[in-house]
XYZ file of C-alpha atoms in Angstrom:
105
model
C 0.000 0.000 0.000
C 1.021 3.571 -0.525
C 0.516 6.553 1.750
C -1.510 8.172 -1.034
C -4.095 5.360 -1.038
C -7.516 6.651 0.051
C -7.643 4.400 3.126
C -4.509 5.969 4.610
C -4.728 9.004 6.822
C -1.631 11.139 6.884
C -1.263 13.906 9.442
C 1.307 16.592 8.892
C 2.727 18.948 11.452
C 5.835 20.933 12.109
C 7.143 21.386 15.608
C 10.205 23.347 16.521
C 12.030 22.305 19.650
C 14.205 25.423 19.603
C 13.936 26.969 23.036
C 14.850 30.251 24.642
C 15.091 28.528 28.020
C 18.266 26.818 29.201
C 18.323 23.160 28.163
C 17.237 21.069 31.110
C 15.447 23.887 32.944
C 11.974 23.216 34.349
C 10.441 25.483 31.698
C 12.272 23.601 28.926
C 10.965 20.275 30.282
C 7.418 21.649 30.640
C 7.453 23.010 27.073
C 8.883 19.766 25.708
C 6.036 17.771 27.288
C 3.493 20.264 25.919
C 4.886 19.918 22.387
C 4.812 16.130 22.606
C 1.206 16.235 23.856
C 0.230 18.551 20.987
C 1.826 16.274 18.384
C 0.156 13.149 19.763
C -3.238 14.749 20.444
C -3.516 16.349 17.004
C -2.586 13.055 15.361
C -5.053 11.041 17.456
C -7.810 13.628 16.853
C -7.505 12.881 13.126
C -8.129 9.198 13.809
C -4.585 8.243 12.906
C -3.538 5.068 14.764
C -0.001 4.674 13.378
C 2.468 7.490 13.906
C 6.022 8.142 12.778
C 7.716 10.755 14.948
C 10.646 12.691 13.506
C 14.096 12.890 15.046
C 12.993 15.069 17.954
C 15.255 14.544 20.918
C 17.190 11.686 19.406
C 20.362 13.750 19.313
C 20.213 15.002 15.727
C 19.496 18.609 16.728
C 21.326 18.810 20.043
C 18.354 18.442 22.388
C 19.244 16.497 25.538
C 18.259 12.892 24.793
C 17.708 11.890 28.412
C 15.256 14.728 29.077
C 13.344 14.320 25.817
C 13.159 10.518 26.137
C 11.834 10.885 29.694
C 9.250 13.424 28.489
C 8.070 11.017 25.781
C 7.848 8.212 28.361
C 5.771 10.361 30.727
C 3.385 11.580 28.029
C 3.040 8.236 26.240
C 2.778 5.910 29.219
C 2.079 7.875 32.395
C -0.525 10.092 30.700
C -1.912 7.256 28.537
C -1.287 8.606 25.042
C 0.293 5.297 23.943
C -3.134 3.630 24.080
C -4.338 5.912 21.276
C -1.977 4.328 18.747
C -1.355 0.898 17.270
C 2.223 1.687 16.244
C 4.609 4.448 17.291
C 7.852 4.700 15.333
C 10.684 7.123 16.081
C 12.852 8.228 13.169
C 16.480 8.231 14.146
C 19.687 8.934 12.294
C 22.465 6.401 12.777
C 22.363 3.784 15.509
C 19.455 3.355 17.893
C 19.814 5.641 20.868
C 20.265 3.536 24.013
C 18.751 6.437 25.979
C 15.497 6.329 23.998
C 15.466 2.553 23.831
C 15.740 2.134 27.611
C 13.309 4.955 28.435
C 10.568 3.687 26.142
C 10.696 -0.047 26.831
């Protein structure tokens, strides 16, 4: 099947993780969680059950992997967003990040 087939729903969004707050500050962490919630909620609201998440927090753009992975874990599992999806795939450049892998298992 192709993504252009009529039975596929494709959500598109752009999210910038560029912050004016110091990396690792409470405000940075709060904003990171809010962005993750917005991405997941807007996707789920469209009825999309399979999501591919770009390289946000996987180290490609210099965001602290440990903080971003923990934020994804909290939003996906502690807040229950994971139950809204059948498949969640993280795009990552290079080798699998052990930080993300351990946080999300």
